[in-house]
């Protein structure tokens, strides 16, 4: 099943996924979780991947970041990120590559931060793993990152459980920005947060994105949220990427029956169409 | 069954003292000239019986306390839980030693009861934890709302779900009982006239078997203990792997792995 | 802090429970408790000492509840009475003389076994299903099933008697005077090897499996995945992110298993003639020295409670979530 609509591979394509296949091995045999998925993410672009649980969207995300673990195996296709053949990386090279070009923000920072280490230690971990050992520099950079997401730097010495859910997620975002990545993969980053906090967070992320210039691969099942936040949306169903295009097109002229079903499933706030993205663009 | 297998009566004087293993007496002889193999075989019966009974008592008491505590909650739970924790924190062997010392020469059955009465703590704690988590489930709540009496709910809805943990508990308790019984008897608290692995070891120690070089007297009951103990342990390990899905080792059949041709370098 | 206070309260309750047990047992056994307990003493102790001894244990001409309070009083002032076998020493003196040896065995063996076992457990959990795990985990369990009794007998027979590599007993060379000289210290260490190793072997399997299982339970957590994504080295992930977090349940089970270690040390001491609490107790049992037997329950309980308390303190140090500002 090929993608029905796909942007032509731009020359400035940051991430290029071609015919990606991921299988799960079990006693009963191989189960295909991702079936020949292809898409591009451009520089400074926000691409959303929508779909219900089990559609394979998280699997794609983890595969791109080489975080998939047995029994998940990549069995076909290619992933090229900013010129690097991601699938060929291994050992020390792979380890060094991590977080530099692509970083992650996971769902519910409840569990994404090690509860037994201070925030400062977890930032320091990161820097030291990538060859930055100077304590003063680490402290300075960590403080800067916290300021960027609106958290007072003196909170570096606190433990994760002292932060609220929204603040914890901001910490994770700050960490994701630490090495100035080109792509940040966000896997359901706002699902565990309440609506107001959700919105604030995404607005901040937009501001940061404009300032620093990175792309986002945004995974969620919340279509309404996606349509406001993403430049393009891809719909996944049972391992296939069934449709891809700008949100307006998904709304006005959905090509695939599943896309249609998804949109119709959203209860509208007003009988008229969805609020346009203009709201976000007005924020300073 | 023992009399059928053993080559001679366990208390018969059949050989010269402290004879090493030979064709006639496969495991040698004790100080008193008794056949070690016969003693071991006869001892098996007693030891296993004690282990089984003690294990049963420990499991029953532990489960009863744990389920009651977990199901009824409130003050009952607080009281029983405190009791369980106290029993858990007081070291077992010294406790049993005091008890056994006052009882005098404890026959195997008495030892089984002593063990049963002191060692139920761990089982109670584990059962209580499991009961607490199961208690919140909807089908239990539903039964309560329907007015089913507590004992019925426990018996019909709760216990079946606790089976794997009770089984695990039981096997572990039997293992513990076997070891403890042997230890108590070795220390001289058992009935010297009884015949079990523990008393065999006791007699061996009393007659300085090791120092005289008669290692076989120690080896036989020890080996018996080890074999039984390890088997029980391994069974439990398997039960745990089956029952606890998280611990299940992900063993994907080789043929399936061979069919994979993962792209890119291995992790 | 509240946490610690509650734990302390619990320990006091447990201590009282042990004392109550000691109080009730002689009175619950068939026959006259005084006769049972002091039959031997009558031949050894002068009359006034005998009366004092009876008083310590609450055998006064007062109603039962008052007897109980009397006994509790004795226990809390650590008056454990006179030892019959070791007269004229008090029970306390006998126990205190033996305690350091037991502590040496228990502390050395358990700390070594915990460290080695837990580290091995982290390896097993990290490469689950690998060679180390497939053989290590069941192997550890099989080792655990071997009682300290058997291990010590085997060790004695093999290393002391057959191979004559290590001494057959005692805590130091009886020919030497126990001082702080090098010769003495060396002798002590030399004599401690077998008992400590035996005890350690008896525990190591358990710690390995506990650490392995608790680590496996948390390997799916997000912070591990994120740690890997961050590019942390395998080693740091395994030790600081996974093992450190798995340490908490491992500590709990360590504290709980100490009771068994004390029991195990009892047996080991008897086999190796090691003059610790266990051996002393053994002598007490054979000579029916009831004050001594009851006293050792109290001191063992006390040791166990202290160890648990130490574990609680450690817990607070490791887990920041337990510290209240």
Coordinates of C-alpha atoms in Angstrom, one line a residue, chain B residues 1-260:
Chain B
X1 CA 8.0 -47.8 50.6
X2 CA 11.3 -47.5 52.4
X3 CA 11.4 -51.0 53.7
X4 CA 11.2 -52.3 50.2
X5 CA 14.0 -50.3 48.8
X6 CA 16.5 -50.3 51.6
X7 CA 18.9 -53.2 51.7
X8 CA 18.7 -53.6 55.4
X9 CA 16.8 -52.3 58.4
X10 CA 18.0 -48.8 59.3
X11 CA 18.7 -49.7 62.9
X12 CA 20.3 -53.0 62.3
X13 CA 23.9 -53.6 63.1
X14 CA 25.2 -54.8 59.8
X15 CA 28.7 -53.7 59.5
X16 CA 31.8 -52.7 61.3
X17 CA 31.8 -49.1 62.5
X18 CA 32.8 -46.3 60.1
X19 CA 33.3 -48.5 57.1
X20 CA 33.8 -46.6 53.8
X21 CA 31.5 -47.3 50.9
X22 CA 31.8 -50.7 49.4
X23 CA 29.9 -53.0 47.2
X24 CA 28.0 -54.5 50.1
X25 CA 27.2 -51.2 51.7
X26 CA 27.0 -48.6 49.0
X27 CA 27.1 -45.7 51.3
X28 CA 29.2 -47.1 54.0
X29 CA 28.4 -47.5 57.6
X30 CA 27.9 -45.3 60.7
X31 CA 29.7 -45.5 64.0
X32 CA 27.1 -47.9 65.3
X33 CA 27.7 -50.1 62.3
X34 CA 24.5 -49.2 60.6
X35 CA 24.0 -49.0 56.9
X36 CA 24.1 -45.4 55.8
X37 CA 22.1 -46.0 52.6
X38 CA 19.3 -47.7 54.6
X39 CA 19.3 -44.8 57.1
X40 CA 19.1 -42.3 54.3
X41 CA 16.2 -44.0 52.6
X42 CA 14.3 -44.4 55.8
X43 CA 15.1 -40.9 56.7
X44 CA 13.6 -39.7 53.4
X45 CA 10.2 -40.7 54.5
X46 CA 10.3 -38.7 57.7
X47 CA 12.0 -35.7 56.3
X48 CA 9.7 -35.3 53.4
X49 CA 6.7 -35.8 55.6
X50 CA 7.8 -33.1 58.0
X51 CA 8.6 -30.8 55.1
X52 CA 5.3 -31.3 53.5
X53 CA 3.2 -30.9 56.7
X54 CA 5.2 -27.9 57.8
X55 CA 4.9 -26.4 54.4
X56 CA 1.2 -27.0 54.4
X57 CA 0.7 -25.3 57.8
X58 CA 2.9 -22.4 56.8
X59 CA 1.0 -21.9 53.6
X60 CA -2.4 -22.2 55.1
X61 CA -1.8 -19.9 58.0
X62 CA 0.0 -17.4 55.8
X63 CA -2.7 -17.4 53.1
X64 CA -5.5 -17.2 55.8
X65 CA -3.9 -14.2 57.5
X66 CA -2.9 -12.5 54.2
X67 CA -6.3 -12.8 52.6
X68 CA -8.2 -11.8 55.7
X69 CA -6.0 -8.8 56.2
X70 CA -6.1 -7.8 52.6
X71 CA -9.8 -8.3 52.0
X72 CA -11.3 -6.8 55.1
X73 CA -9.0 -3.9 55.5
X74 CA -9.4 -1.4 58.2
X75 CA -8.6 -2.3 61.8
X76 CA -8.4 -6.0 61.0
X77 CA -5.8 -5.3 58.4
X78 CA -3.8 -3.0 60.7
X79 CA -3.7 -5.6 63.5
X80 CA -2.9 -8.6 61.3
X81 CA -0.4 -6.6 59.3
X82 CA 1.4 -5.5 62.4
X83 CA 1.4 -9.1 63.6
X84 CA 2.8 -10.3 60.3
X85 CA 5.5 -7.7 60.3
X86 CA 6.5 -8.5 63.8
X87 CA 6.7 -12.2 63.0
X88 CA 8.7 -11.4 60.0
X89 CA 11.3 -9.2 61.7
X90 CA 12.0 -11.5 64.6
X91 CA 14.7 -13.9 63.4
X92 CA 13.2 -17.3 62.8
X93 CA 15.8 -19.8 64.0
X94 CA 16.4 -18.2 67.5
X95 CA 12.6 -18.2 67.9
X96 CA 12.3 -21.8 67.0
X97 CA 15.2 -22.7 69.2
X98 CA 13.5 -21.2 72.3
X99 CA 10.4 -23.1 71.5
X100 CA 12.2 -26.3 70.8
X101 CA 14.3 -26.1 73.9
X102 CA 11.2 -25.8 76.1
X103 CA 9.5 -28.6 74.3
X104 CA 12.4 -30.9 75.0
X105 CA 13.1 -33.6 72.5
X106 CA 10.8 -32.7 69.7
X107 CA 9.6 -35.5 67.5
X108 CA 9.4 -34.8 63.8
X109 CA 5.7 -33.9 64.0
X110 CA 6.3 -31.5 66.7
X111 CA 9.1 -29.9 64.7
X112 CA 6.7 -29.6 61.8
X113 CA 4.3 -27.7 63.9
X114 CA 7.0 -25.5 65.4
X115 CA 8.1 -24.5 61.9
X116 CA 4.6 -24.0 60.8
X117 CA 3.8 -21.7 63.6
X118 CA 6.8 -19.4 63.2
X119 CA 7.5 -19.2 59.4
X120 CA 4.2 -18.1 57.9
X121 CA 5.1 -14.4 57.8
X122 CA 6.5 -14.1 54.3
X123 CA 3.5 -15.9 52.8
X124 CA 1.1 -13.7 54.6
X125 CA 2.8 -10.6 53.4
X126 CA 2.9 -11.6 49.8
X127 CA -0.7 -12.9 49.8
X128 CA -1.9 -9.7 51.4
X129 CA -0.2 -7.6 48.8
X130 CA -1.8 -9.6 46.0
X131 CA -5.2 -9.6 47.7
X132 CA -5.1 -5.8 48.1
X133 CA -4.5 -5.3 44.4
X134 CA -7.1 -7.8 43.4
X135 CA -9.6 -6.4 45.7
X136 CA -9.9 -3.3 43.6
X137 CA -11.0 -5.2 40.6
X138 CA -14.5 -4.6 39.3
X139 CA -15.8 -8.1 39.5
X140 CA -15.1 -8.2 43.2
X141 CA -16.9 -4.9 43.7
X142 CA -19.8 -6.1 41.7
X143 CA -20.1 -9.3 43.8
X144 CA -20.1 -7.2 46.9
X145 CA -22.8 -5.0 45.6
X146 CA -24.9 -7.9 44.8
X147 CA -24.8 -8.9 48.4
X148 CA -22.6 -12.0 48.2
X149 CA -21.3 -13.0 51.5
X150 CA -17.6 -12.3 52.1
X151 CA -16.6 -15.9 52.5
X152 CA -18.1 -16.8 49.2
X153 CA -16.4 -14.0 47.4
X154 CA -13.1 -15.0 48.9
X155 CA -13.5 -18.6 48.0
X156 CA -14.9 -18.3 44.5
X157 CA -13.5 -15.0 43.1
X158 CA -10.3 -14.3 45.0
X159 CA -8.6 -17.6 45.7
X160 CA -8.6 -18.9 42.1
X161 CA -6.6 -15.8 41.2
X162 CA -4.1 -16.4 44.0
X163 CA -3.4 -20.0 43.0
X164 CA -0.1 -19.3 41.3
X165 CA 1.2 -17.3 44.2
X166 CA -0.1 -19.8 46.7
X167 CA 1.6 -22.6 44.8
X168 CA 4.9 -20.7 44.7
X169 CA 4.5 -20.1 48.4
X170 CA 3.9 -23.7 49.2
X171 CA 6.9 -25.0 47.3
X172 CA 9.1 -22.4 48.9
X173 CA 7.7 -23.3 52.3
X174 CA 8.4 -27.0 51.9
X175 CA 11.9 -26.2 50.9
X176 CA 12.4 -24.0 53.9
X177 CA 10.8 -26.6 56.2
X178 CA 13.1 -29.3 54.9
X179 CA 16.2 -27.3 55.6
X180 CA 15.0 -26.0 58.9
X181 CA 14.0 -29.4 60.2
X182 CA 17.4 -30.8 59.3
X183 CA 19.1 -27.8 61.0
X184 CA 17.1 -28.1 64.2
X185 CA 17.8 -31.8 64.5
X186 CA 21.4 -31.3 63.7
X187 CA 21.6 -28.9 66.6
X188 CA 20.3 -31.6 68.9
X189 CA 16.7 -30.4 69.3
X190 CA 15.1 -33.3 67.6
X191 CA 14.3 -36.7 68.9
X192 CA 17.5 -38.8 68.6
X193 CA 15.5 -41.9 68.1
X194 CA 13.7 -40.5 65.1
X195 CA 15.0 -41.3 61.7
X196 CA 15.4 -38.4 59.3
X197 CA 18.1 -36.7 57.4
X198 CA 18.6 -34.2 60.2
X199 CA 18.9 -36.8 62.9
X200 CA 21.3 -38.7 60.7
X201 CA 23.5 -35.6 60.5
X202 CA 23.2 -35.2 64.2
X203 CA 24.4 -38.6 64.9
X204 CA 27.2 -38.2 62.5
X205 CA 28.3 -35.1 64.2
X206 CA 28.0 -36.6 67.6
X207 CA 30.2 -39.5 66.6
X208 CA 32.7 -37.1 65.0
X209 CA 32.2 -38.7 61.7
X210 CA 34.0 -35.9 59.8
X211 CA 37.0 -35.8 61.9
X212 CA 37.5 -39.5 61.7
X213 CA 37.3 -39.2 58.0
X214 CA 33.9 -40.9 57.5
X215 CA 32.7 -38.3 55.1
X216 CA 30.0 -40.6 53.6
X217 CA 27.9 -40.3 56.6
X218 CA 27.6 -36.6 56.1
X219 CA 27.4 -36.8 52.4
X220 CA 24.4 -39.0 52.1
X221 CA 21.8 -36.9 54.0
X222 CA 23.4 -33.7 52.6
X223 CA 23.1 -34.9 49.1
X224 CA 19.5 -35.8 49.7
X225 CA 18.8 -32.4 51.0
X226 CA 20.5 -30.7 48.1
X227 CA 18.8 -32.7 45.5
X228 CA 15.4 -32.2 46.9
X229 CA 16.1 -28.6 47.6
X230 CA 17.3 -27.7 44.2
X231 CA 14.5 -29.5 42.4
X232 CA 11.9 -27.6 44.5
X233 CA 13.8 -24.4 43.8
X234 CA 13.9 -24.9 40.1
X235 CA 10.2 -25.8 40.0
X236 CA 9.5 -22.6 41.8
X237 CA 11.6 -20.6 39.3
X238 CA 9.6 -22.1 36.5
X239 CA 6.3 -21.3 38.2
X240 CA 7.5 -17.8 38.7
X241 CA 8.4 -17.4 35.1
X242 CA 5.1 -18.7 34.0
X243 CA 3.0 -16.7 36.4
X244 CA 4.8 -13.4 36.2
X245 CA 4.6 -12.3 32.6
X246 CA 7.2 -9.6 33.0
X247 CA 9.8 -12.1 34.0
X248 CA 9.2 -14.3 31.1
X249 CA 12.3 -14.7 29.1
X250 CA 11.8 -13.6 25.6
X251 CA 12.8 -16.6 23.8
X252 CA 11.9 -16.3 20.2
X253 CA 12.3 -19.6 18.3
X254 CA 15.4 -19.7 16.2
X255 CA 13.6 -20.4 13.0
X256 CA 11.7 -17.2 13.3
X257 CA 14.9 -15.2 14.1
X258 CA 16.5 -16.8 11.0
X259 CA 13.7 -15.6 8.8
X260 CA 14.4 -12.1 9.8

